[in-house]
mmCIF file of C-alpha atoms and ligand atoms in Angstrom:
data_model
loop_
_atom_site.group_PDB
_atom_site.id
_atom_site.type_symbol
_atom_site.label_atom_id
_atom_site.label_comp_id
_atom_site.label_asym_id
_atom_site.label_seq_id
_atom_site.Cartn_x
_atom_site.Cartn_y
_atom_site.Cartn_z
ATOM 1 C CA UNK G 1 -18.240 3.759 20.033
ATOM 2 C CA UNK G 2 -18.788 1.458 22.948
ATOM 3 C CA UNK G 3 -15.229 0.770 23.985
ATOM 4 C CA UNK G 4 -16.036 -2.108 26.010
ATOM 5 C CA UNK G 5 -18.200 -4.251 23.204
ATOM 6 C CA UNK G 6 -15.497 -3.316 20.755
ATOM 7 C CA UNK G 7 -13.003 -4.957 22.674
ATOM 8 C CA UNK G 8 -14.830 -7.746 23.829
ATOM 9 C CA UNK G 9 -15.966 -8.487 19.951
ATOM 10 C CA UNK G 10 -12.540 -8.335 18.555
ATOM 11 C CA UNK G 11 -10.915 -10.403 21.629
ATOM 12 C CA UNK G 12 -13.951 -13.181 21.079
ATOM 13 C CA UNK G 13 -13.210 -13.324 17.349
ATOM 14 C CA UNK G 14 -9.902 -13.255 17.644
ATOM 15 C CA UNK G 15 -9.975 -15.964 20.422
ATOM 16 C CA UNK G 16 -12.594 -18.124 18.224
ATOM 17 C CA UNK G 17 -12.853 -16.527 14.642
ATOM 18 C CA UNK G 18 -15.852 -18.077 12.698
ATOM 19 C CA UNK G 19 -15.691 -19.652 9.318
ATOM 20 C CA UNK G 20 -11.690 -20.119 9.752
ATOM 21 C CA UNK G 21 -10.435 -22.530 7.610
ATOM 22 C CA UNK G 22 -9.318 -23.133 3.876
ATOM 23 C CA UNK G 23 -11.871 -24.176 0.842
ATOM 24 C CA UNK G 24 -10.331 -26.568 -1.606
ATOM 25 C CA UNK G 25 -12.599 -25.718 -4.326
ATOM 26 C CA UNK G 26 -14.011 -22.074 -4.520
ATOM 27 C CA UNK G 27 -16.046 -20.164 -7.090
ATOM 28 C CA UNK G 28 -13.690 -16.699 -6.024
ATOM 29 C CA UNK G 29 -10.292 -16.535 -4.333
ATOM 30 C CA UNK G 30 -7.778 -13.314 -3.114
ATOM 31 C CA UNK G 31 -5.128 -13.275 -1.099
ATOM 32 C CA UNK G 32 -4.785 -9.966 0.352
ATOM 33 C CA UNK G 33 -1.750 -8.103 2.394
ATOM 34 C CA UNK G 34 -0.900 -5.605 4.835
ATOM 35 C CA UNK G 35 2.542 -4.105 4.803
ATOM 36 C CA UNK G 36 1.855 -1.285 7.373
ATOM 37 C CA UNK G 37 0.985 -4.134 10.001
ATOM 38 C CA UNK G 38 2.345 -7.686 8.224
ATOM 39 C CA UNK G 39 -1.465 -8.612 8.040
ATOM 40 C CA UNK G 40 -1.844 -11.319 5.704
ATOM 41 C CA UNK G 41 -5.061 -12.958 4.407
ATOM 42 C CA UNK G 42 -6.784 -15.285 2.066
ATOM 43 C CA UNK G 43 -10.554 -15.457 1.746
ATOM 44 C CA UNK G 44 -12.861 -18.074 0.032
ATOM 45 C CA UNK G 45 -15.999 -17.403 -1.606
ATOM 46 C CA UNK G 46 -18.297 -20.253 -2.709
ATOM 47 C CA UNK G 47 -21.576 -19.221 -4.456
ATOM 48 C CA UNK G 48 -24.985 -21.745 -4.826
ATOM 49 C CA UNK G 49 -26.746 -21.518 -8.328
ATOM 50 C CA UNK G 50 -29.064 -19.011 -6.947
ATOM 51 C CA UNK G 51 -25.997 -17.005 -6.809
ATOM 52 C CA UNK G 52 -25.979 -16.784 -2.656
ATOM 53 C CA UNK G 53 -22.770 -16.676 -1.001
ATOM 54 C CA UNK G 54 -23.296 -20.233 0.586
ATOM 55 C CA UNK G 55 -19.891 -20.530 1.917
ATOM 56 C CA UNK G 56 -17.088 -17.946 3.227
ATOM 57 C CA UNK G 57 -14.152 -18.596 4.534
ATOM 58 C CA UNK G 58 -10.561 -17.173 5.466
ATOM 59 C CA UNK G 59 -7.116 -17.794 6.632
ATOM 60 C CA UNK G 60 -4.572 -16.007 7.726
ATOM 61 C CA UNK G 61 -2.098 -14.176 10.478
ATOM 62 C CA UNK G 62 -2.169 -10.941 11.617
ATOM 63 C CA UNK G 63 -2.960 -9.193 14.224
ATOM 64 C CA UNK G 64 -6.382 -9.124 16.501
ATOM 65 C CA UNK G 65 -8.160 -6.228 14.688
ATOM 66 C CA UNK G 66 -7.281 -7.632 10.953
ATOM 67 C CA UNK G 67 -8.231 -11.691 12.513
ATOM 68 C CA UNK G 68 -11.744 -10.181 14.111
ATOM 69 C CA UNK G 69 -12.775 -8.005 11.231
ATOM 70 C CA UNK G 70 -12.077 -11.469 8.955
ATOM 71 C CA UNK G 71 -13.767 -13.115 11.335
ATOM 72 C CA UNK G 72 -16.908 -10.583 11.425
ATOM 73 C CA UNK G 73 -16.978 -10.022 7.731
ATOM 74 C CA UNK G 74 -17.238 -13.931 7.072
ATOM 75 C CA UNK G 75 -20.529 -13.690 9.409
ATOM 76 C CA UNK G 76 -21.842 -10.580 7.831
ATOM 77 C CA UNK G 77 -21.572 -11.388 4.022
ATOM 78 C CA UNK G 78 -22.599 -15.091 3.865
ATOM 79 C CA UNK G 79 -26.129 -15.987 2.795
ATOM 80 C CA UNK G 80 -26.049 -12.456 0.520
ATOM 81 C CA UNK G 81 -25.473 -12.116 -3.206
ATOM 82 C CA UNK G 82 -22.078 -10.380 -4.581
ATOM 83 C CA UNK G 83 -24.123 -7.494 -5.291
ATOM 84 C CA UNK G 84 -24.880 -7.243 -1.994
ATOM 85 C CA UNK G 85 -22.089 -7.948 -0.185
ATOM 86 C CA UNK G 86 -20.182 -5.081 -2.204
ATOM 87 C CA UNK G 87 -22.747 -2.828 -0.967
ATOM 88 C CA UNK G 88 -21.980 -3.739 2.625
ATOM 89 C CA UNK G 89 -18.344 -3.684 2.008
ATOM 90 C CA UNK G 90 -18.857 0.058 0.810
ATOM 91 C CA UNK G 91 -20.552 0.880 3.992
ATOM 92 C CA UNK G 92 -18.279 -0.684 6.063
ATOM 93 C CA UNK G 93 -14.995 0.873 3.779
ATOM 94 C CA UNK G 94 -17.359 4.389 4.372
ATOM 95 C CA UNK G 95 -17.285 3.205 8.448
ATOM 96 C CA UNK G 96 -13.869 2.544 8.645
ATOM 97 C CA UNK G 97 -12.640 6.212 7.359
ATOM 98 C CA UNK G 98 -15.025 7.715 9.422
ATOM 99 C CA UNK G 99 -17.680 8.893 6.295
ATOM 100 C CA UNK G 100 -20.708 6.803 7.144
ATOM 101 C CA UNK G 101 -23.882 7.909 9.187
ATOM 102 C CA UNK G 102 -24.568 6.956 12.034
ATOM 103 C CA UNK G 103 -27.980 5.671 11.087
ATOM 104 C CA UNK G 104 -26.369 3.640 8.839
ATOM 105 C CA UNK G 105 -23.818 1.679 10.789
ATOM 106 C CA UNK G 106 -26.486 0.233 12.836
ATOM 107 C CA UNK G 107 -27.507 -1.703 9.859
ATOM 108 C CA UNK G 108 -23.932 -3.033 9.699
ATOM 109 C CA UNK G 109 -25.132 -5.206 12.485
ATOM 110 C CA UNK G 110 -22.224 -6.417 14.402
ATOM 111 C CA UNK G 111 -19.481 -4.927 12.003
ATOM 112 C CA UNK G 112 -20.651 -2.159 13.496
ATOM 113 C CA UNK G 113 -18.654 -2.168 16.266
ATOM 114 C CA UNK G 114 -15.293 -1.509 14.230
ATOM 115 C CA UNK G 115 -17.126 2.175 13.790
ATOM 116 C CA UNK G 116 -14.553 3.505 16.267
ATOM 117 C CA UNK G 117 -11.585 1.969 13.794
ATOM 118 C CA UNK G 118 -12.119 5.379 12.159
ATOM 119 C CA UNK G 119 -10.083 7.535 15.044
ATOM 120 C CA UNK G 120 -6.816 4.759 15.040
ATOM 121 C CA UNK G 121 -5.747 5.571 10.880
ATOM 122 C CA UNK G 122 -3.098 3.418 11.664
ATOM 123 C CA UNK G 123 -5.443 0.321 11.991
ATOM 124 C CA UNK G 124 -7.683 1.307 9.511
ATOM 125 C CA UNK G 125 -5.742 -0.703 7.471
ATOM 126 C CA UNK G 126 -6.110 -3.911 9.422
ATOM 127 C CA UNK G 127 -10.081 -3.239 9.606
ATOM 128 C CA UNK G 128 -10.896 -3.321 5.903
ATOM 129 C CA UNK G 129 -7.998 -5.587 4.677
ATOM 130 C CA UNK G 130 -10.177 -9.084 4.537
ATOM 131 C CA UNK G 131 -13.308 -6.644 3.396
ATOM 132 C CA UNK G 132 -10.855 -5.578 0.626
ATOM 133 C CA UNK G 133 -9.838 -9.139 -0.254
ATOM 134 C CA UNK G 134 -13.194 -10.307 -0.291
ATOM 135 C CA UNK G 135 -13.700 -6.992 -2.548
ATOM 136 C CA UNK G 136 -11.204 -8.070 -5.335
ATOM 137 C CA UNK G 137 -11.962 -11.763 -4.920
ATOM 138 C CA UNK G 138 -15.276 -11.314 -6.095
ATOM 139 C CA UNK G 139 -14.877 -8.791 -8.537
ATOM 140 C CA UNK G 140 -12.456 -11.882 -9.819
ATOM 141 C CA UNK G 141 -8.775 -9.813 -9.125
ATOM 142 C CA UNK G 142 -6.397 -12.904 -9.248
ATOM 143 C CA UNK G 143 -3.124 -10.871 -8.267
ATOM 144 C CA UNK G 144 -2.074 -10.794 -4.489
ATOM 145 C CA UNK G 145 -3.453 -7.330 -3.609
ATOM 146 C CA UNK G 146 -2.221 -4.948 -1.268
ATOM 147 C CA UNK G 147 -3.759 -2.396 0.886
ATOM 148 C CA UNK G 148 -0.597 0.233 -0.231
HETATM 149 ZN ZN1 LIG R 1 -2.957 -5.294 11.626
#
């Protein structure tokens, strides 16, 4: 991991996260929740009839690392179909504990960054919680999930 562009892409997320913001009408919803860290989150998934994500969006508090990955995962998933984006969400679930190649988290694109999330277990947690939510909200999970 590059220490430095990790911490300058989770500050600059954090400081300006993209696609921030709630969707009134949505074609998937989750709200998602860390109890290790208090991270909360609620992510908004709006698909076109070519079934593209066209929108994504999330709010939430937390702290940097959960904000940034929201942030980052909002960027990375939009313009892909559900199929897709599940794919990337295994890779980046495979990233995050450490079990991916490192071939493969260069096609993660900027997500890849958060590689080096996988040597901190404790903020593992706060990594893949939006990827999670995003997870059950399009797999169409309508209970408040939990990363415990
Ligand atoms: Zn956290």
């Amino acid at each position: 991991m590059n220490h430095e562009l990790y911490q300058q892409t989770i500050l600059r997320h954090n400081r300006n996260p993209q696609n921030y913001g709630e969707m009134e009408v949505c074609s998937h919803f989750a709200e998602g929740f860390n109890p290790l860290c208090g991270d909360e989150i609620k992510v908004y998934v709006q698909l076109d009839q070519a079934g593209l994500i066209s929108d994504l969006r999330f709010t939430g508090k937390g702290c940097a690392i959960s904000q940034a990955s929201a942030s980052i995962m909002t960027e990375s998933l939009k313009g892909k179909t559900l199929e897709e984006a599940l794919e990337i969400y295994d890779q980046f679930h495979d990233m995050a504990i450490g079990k991916l190649a490192e071939n493969d988290i260069d096609t993660l694109g900027e997500a890849g960054v958060l590689s080096g999330i996988s040597q901190y277990p404790a903020r593992v947690k706060c990594a893949v919680l939006s990827w999670h939510t995003f997870k059950a909200a399009a797999e169409g999970q309508q209970d408040k999930i939990s990363t415990e």
